[in-house]
PDB file of C-alpha atoms in Angstrom:
ATOM      1  CA  ALA A  11     -16.582 -70.683  10.725  1.00  0.00           C
ATOM      2  CA  ALA A  12     -13.511 -68.557   9.727  1.00  0.00           C
ATOM      3  CA  LEU A  13     -16.220 -66.088   8.154  1.00  0.00           C
ATOM      4  CA  LEU A  14     -18.275 -66.183  11.296  1.00  0.00           C
ATOM      5  CA  ALA A  15     -15.318 -65.628  13.346  1.00  0.00           C
ATOM      6  CA  ALA A  16     -14.231 -62.440  11.249  1.00  0.00           C
ATOM      7  CA  ASN A  17     -17.883 -61.164  11.176  1.00  0.00           C
ATOM      8  CA  LEU A  18     -17.892 -61.084  14.751  1.00  0.00           C
ATOM      9  CA  ALA A  19     -14.746 -59.243  15.068  1.00  0.00           C
ATOM     10  CA  VAL A  20     -16.008 -56.621  12.651  1.00  0.00           C
ATOM     11  CA  ALA A  21     -19.275 -56.358  14.588  1.00  0.00           C
ATOM     12  CA  PHE A  22     -17.592 -56.314  17.881  1.00  0.00           C
ATOM     13  CA  MET A  23     -15.121 -53.408  16.543  1.00  0.00           C
ATOM     14  CA  LEU A  24     -18.304 -51.804  15.181  1.00  0.00           C
ATOM     15  CA  ILE A  25     -19.763 -51.929  18.739  1.00  0.00           C
ATOM     16  CA  TYR A  26     -16.447 -51.359  20.558  1.00  0.00           C
ATOM     17  CA  PRO A  27     -14.253 -49.176  18.450  1.00  0.00           C
ATOM     18  CA  VAL A  28     -10.393 -49.819  18.907  1.00  0.00           C
ATOM     19  CA  GLY A  29      -9.718 -45.994  19.862  1.00  0.00           C
ATOM     20  CA  GLY A  30     -13.024 -45.802  21.938  1.00  0.00           C
ATOM     21  CA  SER A  31     -16.562 -44.940  21.338  1.00  0.00           C
ATOM     22  CA  PRO A  32     -17.593 -41.688  19.654  1.00  0.00           C
ATOM     23  CA  GLU A  33     -18.689 -40.422  22.941  1.00  0.00           C
ATOM     24  CA  GLU A  34     -15.552 -41.662  24.744  1.00  0.00           C
ATOM     25  CA  LEU A  35     -13.520 -39.654  21.973  1.00  0.00           C
ATOM     26  CA  ARG A  36     -15.734 -36.564  22.418  1.00  0.00           C
ATOM     27  CA  GLU A  37     -15.031 -36.426  26.374  1.00  0.00           C
ATOM     28  CA  GLU A  38     -11.494 -37.106  25.784  1.00  0.00           C
ATOM     29  CA  LEU A  39     -10.915 -34.120  23.038  1.00  0.00           C
ATOM     30  CA  ALA A  40     -13.001 -32.011  25.733  1.00  0.00           C
ATOM     31  CA  THR A  41     -10.786 -32.873  28.471  1.00  0.00           C
ATOM     32  CA  LEU A  42      -7.768 -32.263  26.107  1.00  0.00           C
ATOM     33  CA  ARG A  43      -9.064 -28.701  24.981  1.00  0.00           C
ATOM     34  CA  GLU A  44      -9.615 -27.643  28.527  1.00  0.00           C
ATOM     35  CA  GLN A  45      -6.017 -28.841  29.551  1.00  0.00           C
ATOM     36  CA  MET A  46      -4.928 -27.088  26.639  1.00  0.00           C
ATOM     37  CA  ARG A  47      -6.691 -24.120  27.788  1.00  0.00           C
ATOM     38  CA  GLN A  48      -5.603 -24.139  31.359  1.00  0.00           C
ATOM     39  CA  GLN A  49      -2.176 -24.574  30.233  1.00  0.00           C
ATOM     40  CA  ARG A  50      -2.193 -21.642  27.931  1.00  0.00           C
ATOM     41  CA  GLY A  51      -3.590 -19.423  30.643  1.00  0.00           C
ATOM     42  CA  SER A  52      -0.927 -20.822  33.117  1.00  0.00           C
ATOM     43  CA  GLU A  53       1.760 -19.627  30.296  1.00  0.00           C
ATOM     44  CA  GLU A  54       0.362 -16.405  30.300  1.00  0.00           C
ATOM     45  CA  HIS A  55       0.170 -16.021  33.555  1.00  0.00           C
ATOM     46  CA  LEU A  56       3.930 -16.633  34.066  1.00  0.00           C
ATOM     47  CA  LYS A  57       4.613 -14.447  31.012  1.00  0.00           C
ATOM     48  CA  ALA A  58       3.041 -11.743  32.970  1.00  0.00           C
ATOM     49  CA  MET A  59       4.730 -12.570  36.438  1.00  0.00           C
ATOM     50  CA  ALA A  60       8.246 -12.517  34.427  1.00  0.00           C
ATOM     51  CA  GLY A  61       7.588  -9.060  33.365  1.00  0.00           C
ATOM     52  CA  LYS A  62       6.717  -8.126  36.305  1.00  0.00           C
ATOM     53  CA  VAL A  63       9.884  -9.406  38.085  1.00  0.00           C
ATOM     54  CA  GLN A  64      11.860  -7.607  35.160  1.00  0.00           C
ATOM     55  CA  THR A  65      10.096  -4.701  35.764  1.00  0.00           C
ATOM     56  CA  GLY A  66      10.939  -4.439  39.745  1.00  0.00           C
ATOM     57  CA  ARG A  67      13.935  -5.530  38.967  1.00  0.00           C
ATOM     58  CA  GLU A  68      15.001  -2.592  36.667  1.00  0.00           C
ATOM     59  CA  GLN A  69      13.256  -0.288  38.959  1.00  0.00           C
ATOM     60  CA  GLY A  70      15.348  -1.594  41.996  1.00  0.00           C
ATOM     61  CA  THR A  71      18.365  -0.949  39.848  1.00  0.00           C
ATOM     62  CA  GLN A  72      17.352   2.575  38.993  1.00  0.00           C
ATOM     63  CA  PHE A  73      16.797   3.104  42.543  1.00  0.00           C
ATOM     64  CA  LEU A  74      20.145   1.802  43.979  1.00  0.00           C
ATOM     65  CA  ASN A  75      21.743   3.764  41.022  1.00  0.00           C
ATOM     66  CA  ALA A  76      19.815   6.779  42.028  1.00  0.00           C
ATOM     67  CA  TYR A  77      20.195   7.087  45.606  1.00  0.00           C
ATOM     68  CA  PHE A  78      23.485   4.996  46.816  1.00  0.00           C
ATOM     69  CA  LEU A  79      26.410   7.190  46.620  1.00  0.00           C
ATOM     70  CA  GLU A  80      29.487   6.250  44.394  1.00  0.00           C
ATOM     71  CA  ARG A  81      32.172   4.894  46.892  1.00  0.00           C
ATOM     72  CA  ARG A  82      34.978   7.533  45.491  1.00  0.00           C
ATOM     73  CA  SER A  83      32.765  10.553  46.228  1.00  0.00           C
ATOM     74  CA  ALA A  84      29.992   9.396  49.392  1.00  0.00           C
ATOM     75  CA  TYR A  85      32.032  11.419  51.734  1.00  0.00           C
ATOM     76  CA  ARG A  86      32.542  14.165  50.351  1.00  0.00           C
ATOM     77  CA  SER A  87      28.748  14.217  48.999  1.00  0.00           C
ATOM     78  CA  VAL A  88      27.593  13.545  52.684  1.00  0.00           C
ATOM     79  CA  LEU A  89      30.059  16.157  53.740  1.00  0.00           C
ATOM     80  CA  ASN A  90      28.972  18.557  51.634  1.00  0.00           C
ATOM     81  CA  GLU A  91      25.142  18.022  52.052  1.00  0.00           C
ATOM     82  CA  LEU A  92      25.603  18.448  56.064  1.00  0.00           C
ATOM     83  CA  VAL A  93      27.684  21.574  55.735  1.00  0.00           C
ATOM     84  CA  ASP A  94      24.857  23.232  53.166  1.00  0.00           C
ATOM     85  CA  ALA A  95      22.156  22.083  55.192  1.00  0.00           C
ATOM     86  CA  ALA A  96      23.696  23.412  58.319  1.00  0.00           C
ATOM     87  CA  ASN A  97      24.184  26.885  56.543  1.00  0.00           C
ATOM     88  CA  GLU A  98      20.757  27.007  55.354  1.00  0.00           C
ATOM     89  CA  ALA A  99      19.435  26.451  58.544  1.00  0.00           C
ATOM     90  CA  GLY A 100      21.872  28.873  60.816  1.00  0.00           C
ATOM     91  CA  ILE A 101      22.794  25.538  62.810  1.00  0.00           C
ATOM     92  CA  GLN A 102      26.560  25.602  63.618  1.00  0.00           C
ATOM     93  CA  PRO A 103      28.334  22.263  62.590  1.00  0.00           C
ATOM     94  CA  LYS A 104      30.816  20.684  65.435  1.00  0.00           C
ATOM     95  CA  GLU A 105      32.803  17.595  64.691  1.00  0.00           C
ATOM     96  CA  THR A 106      31.469  14.775  62.358  1.00  0.00           C
ATOM     97  CA  SER A 107      32.967  11.267  62.007  1.00  0.00           C
ATOM     98  CA  PHE A 108      32.091   8.656  59.564  1.00  0.00           C
ATOM     99  CA  SER A 109      32.347   4.942  59.477  1.00  0.00           C
ATOM    100  CA  ARG A 110      31.883   2.278  56.703  1.00  0.00           C
ATOM    101  CA  GLU A 111      30.855  -1.580  57.456  1.00  0.00           C
ATOM    102  CA  PRO A 112      29.643  -3.878  54.878  1.00  0.00           C
ATOM    103  CA  VAL A 113      25.842  -4.825  54.017  1.00  0.00           C
ATOM    104  CA  GLU A 114      25.086  -7.995  54.870  1.00  0.00           C
ATOM    105  CA  GLY A 115      24.194 -10.414  52.088  1.00  0.00           C
ATOM    106  CA  THR A 116      25.979  -8.525  49.217  1.00  0.00           C
ATOM    107  CA  ASP A 117      29.768  -7.476  48.239  1.00  0.00           C
ATOM    108  CA  ALA A 118      29.132  -4.569  46.554  1.00  0.00           C
ATOM    109  CA  LEU A 119      27.098  -2.419  48.920  1.00  0.00           C
ATOM    110  CA  ASP A 120      28.315  -0.629  52.048  1.00  0.00           C
ATOM    111  CA  LEU A 121      26.614   1.244  54.629  1.00  0.00           C
ATOM    112  CA  MET A 122      28.182   4.492  55.848  1.00  0.00           C
ATOM    113  CA  LYS A 123      27.783   5.546  59.544  1.00  0.00           C
ATOM    114  CA  VAL A 124      27.861   9.408  60.374  1.00  0.00           C
ATOM    115  CA  THR A 125      27.831  10.860  63.777  1.00  0.00           C
ATOM    116  CA  ALA A 126      27.380  14.740  63.337  1.00  0.00           C
ATOM    117  CA  ASN A 127      27.402  17.274  66.183  1.00  0.00           C
ATOM    118  CA  TYR A 128      25.843  20.633  65.932  1.00  0.00           C
ATOM    119  CA  GLN A 129      24.772  23.567  67.895  1.00  0.00           C
ATOM    120  CA  GLY A 130      21.706  26.053  67.555  1.00  0.00           C
ATOM    121  CA  THR A 131      18.194  26.734  68.396  1.00  0.00           C
ATOM    122  CA  TYR A 132      15.059  24.350  68.193  1.00  0.00           C
ATOM    123  CA  ALA A 133      14.096  26.242  65.235  1.00  0.00           C
ATOM    124  CA  ASN A 134      17.212  25.897  63.824  1.00  0.00           C
ATOM    125  CA  LEU A 135      17.375  22.096  64.282  1.00  0.00           C
ATOM    126  CA  LEU A 136      13.999  21.637  63.123  1.00  0.00           C
ATOM    127  CA  HIS A 137      15.139  23.757  59.780  1.00  0.00           C
ATOM    128  CA  PHE A 138      17.980  21.294  59.667  1.00  0.00           C
ATOM    129  CA  ILE A 139      16.019  18.410  59.791  1.00  0.00           C
ATOM    130  CA  ASN A 140      13.173  19.296  56.933  1.00  0.00           C
ATOM    131  CA  ARG A 141      16.330  20.080  54.819  1.00  0.00           C
ATOM    132  CA  LEU A 142      18.000  16.892  55.367  1.00  0.00           C
ATOM    133  CA  ASP A 143      14.474  15.172  54.649  1.00  0.00           C
ATOM    134  CA  LYS A 144      14.154  17.224  51.404  1.00  0.00           C
ATOM    135  CA  SER A 145      17.417  16.272  50.178  1.00  0.00           C
ATOM    136  CA  LYS A 146      18.483  14.696  46.972  1.00  0.00           C
ATOM    137  CA  LEU A 147      20.517  12.013  49.126  1.00  0.00           C
ATOM    138  CA  LEU A 148      19.163   9.100  50.691  1.00  0.00           C
ATOM    139  CA  LEU A 149      20.129  10.072  54.129  1.00  0.00           C
ATOM    140  CA  ILE A 150      18.382   7.960  57.247  1.00  0.00           C
ATOM    141  CA  ILE A 151      18.328   9.806  60.544  1.00  0.00           C
ATOM    142  CA  GLU A 152      18.746   6.874  62.561  1.00  0.00           C
ATOM    143  CA  GLY A 153      18.694   9.113  65.805  1.00  0.00           C
ATOM    144  CA  LEU A 154      19.513  12.354  67.458  1.00  0.00           C
ATOM    145  CA  GLN A 155      20.237  13.341  70.882  1.00  0.00           C
ATOM    146  CA  ALA A 156      19.650  17.040  72.029  1.00  0.00           C
ATOM    147  CA  THR A 157      21.097  18.258  75.233  1.00  0.00           C
ATOM    148  CA  PRO A 158      20.536  22.076  75.982  1.00  0.00           C
ATOM    149  CA  GLN A 159      23.193  24.224  76.762  1.00  0.00           C
ATOM    150  CA  GLN A 160      22.919  27.232  79.892  1.00  0.00           C
ATOM    151  CA  GLN A 161      22.629  29.615  77.239  1.00  0.00           C
ATOM    152  CA  THR A 162      18.936  30.258  76.736  1.00  0.00           C
ATOM    153  CA  GLY A 163      17.450  28.368  73.726  1.00  0.00           C
ATOM    154  CA  VAL A 164      20.633  26.865  72.530  1.00  0.00           C
ATOM    155  CA  LEU A 165      20.810  23.112  72.274  1.00  0.00           C
ATOM    156  CA  ASN A 166      23.823  20.531  71.395  1.00  0.00           C
ATOM    157  CA  VAL A 167      22.627  18.163  69.006  1.00  0.00           C
ATOM    158  CA  SER A 168      24.416  14.550  68.214  1.00  0.00           C
ATOM    159  CA  PHE A 169      23.094  13.043  64.824  1.00  0.00           C
ATOM    160  CA  LYS A 170      23.362   9.502  63.736  1.00  0.00           C
ATOM    161  CA  LEU A 171      22.716   8.858  59.797  1.00  0.00           C
ATOM    162  CA  ASP A 172      23.287   6.379  57.851  1.00  0.00           C
ATOM    163  CA  ALA A 173      23.863   6.305  53.582  1.00  0.00           C
ATOM    164  CA  PHE A 174      24.548   3.559  51.269  1.00  0.00           C
ATOM    165  CA  ILE A 175      27.549   3.240  49.117  1.00  0.00           C
ATOM    166  CA  ARG A 176      27.752   1.236  45.741  1.00  0.00           C
ATOM    167  CA  PRO A 177      31.254   0.701  43.847  1.00  0.00           C
ATOM    168  CA  ASP A 178      32.057   3.518  41.737  1.00  0.00           C
ATOM    169  CA  GLY A 179      31.322   3.270  37.706  1.00  0.00           C
ATOM    170  CA  ASN A 180      29.911   0.263  37.045  1.00  0.00           C
ATOM    171  CA  ALA A 181      26.112   0.782  37.998  1.00  0.00           C
ATOM    172  CA  VAL A 182      24.693  -2.149  40.972  1.00  0.00           C
ATOM    173  CA  GLU A 183      22.121  -4.465  39.793  1.00  0.00           C
ATOM    174  CA  ILE A 184      19.905  -6.425  42.130  1.00  0.00           C
ATOM    175  CA  ALA A 185      18.845  -9.854  42.521  1.00  0.00           C
ATOM    176  CA  GLY A 186      22.080 -11.347  42.761  1.00  0.00           C
ATOM    177  CA  HIS A 187      23.674  -9.916  39.496  1.00  0.00           C
ATOM    178  CA  GLN A 188      25.608  -7.289  41.356  1.00  0.00           C
ATOM    179  CA  ASN A 189      29.000  -5.828  40.207  1.00  0.00           C
ATOM    180  CA  ALA A 190      31.401  -6.009  42.842  1.00  0.00           C
ATOM    181  CA  GLU A 191      34.729  -4.560  42.159  1.00  0.00           C
ATOM    182  CA  ALA A 192      37.770  -6.880  43.611  1.00  0.00           C
ATOM    183  CA  GLY A 193      39.692  -5.696  46.427  1.00  0.00           C
ATOM    184  CA  ASP A 194      37.755  -2.322  46.850  1.00  0.00           C
ATOM    185  CA  ARG A 195      37.217  -2.781  51.050  1.00  0.00           C
ATOM    186  CA  PRO A 196      39.397  -0.871  52.567  1.00  0.00           C
TER     187      PRO A 196
END
């Protein structure tokens, strides 16, 4: 009876192995290989995305450091650029005023608002705008208002310009890694 029970147990194990039948084991192996292939593909995709994010961050930082003005020289740089452009365009500069306000969402960057007034002809005005457009500084013309004068062909023009300011010295990094200088705001 004991031998019969042992033989039946062994026969049962041969017909229905403990780990599963060979077909079940092959299916399980195929499933595991497919999961592994998908995970490798997902890993490669994530690595590619991480590389793109890093490249974007580096390019953004390069842009900020190339086109955003250092705080200590921002006013002088913008004023010099406006004077040079006016002289080249043959337009007469009048009064210029500056203000600075923080950029929402960052402690490191400020927005410089410039109001500059000029007098000249329409052709001079176009040359001046073209010169500002080709400037190495990132000057954004927010708006302009031209008023004709009693003299023939002469306009009084008021420009509203924006420029961005970053801290002095240390390079600004994007994506929350900005180097802010404590007590730097006026």
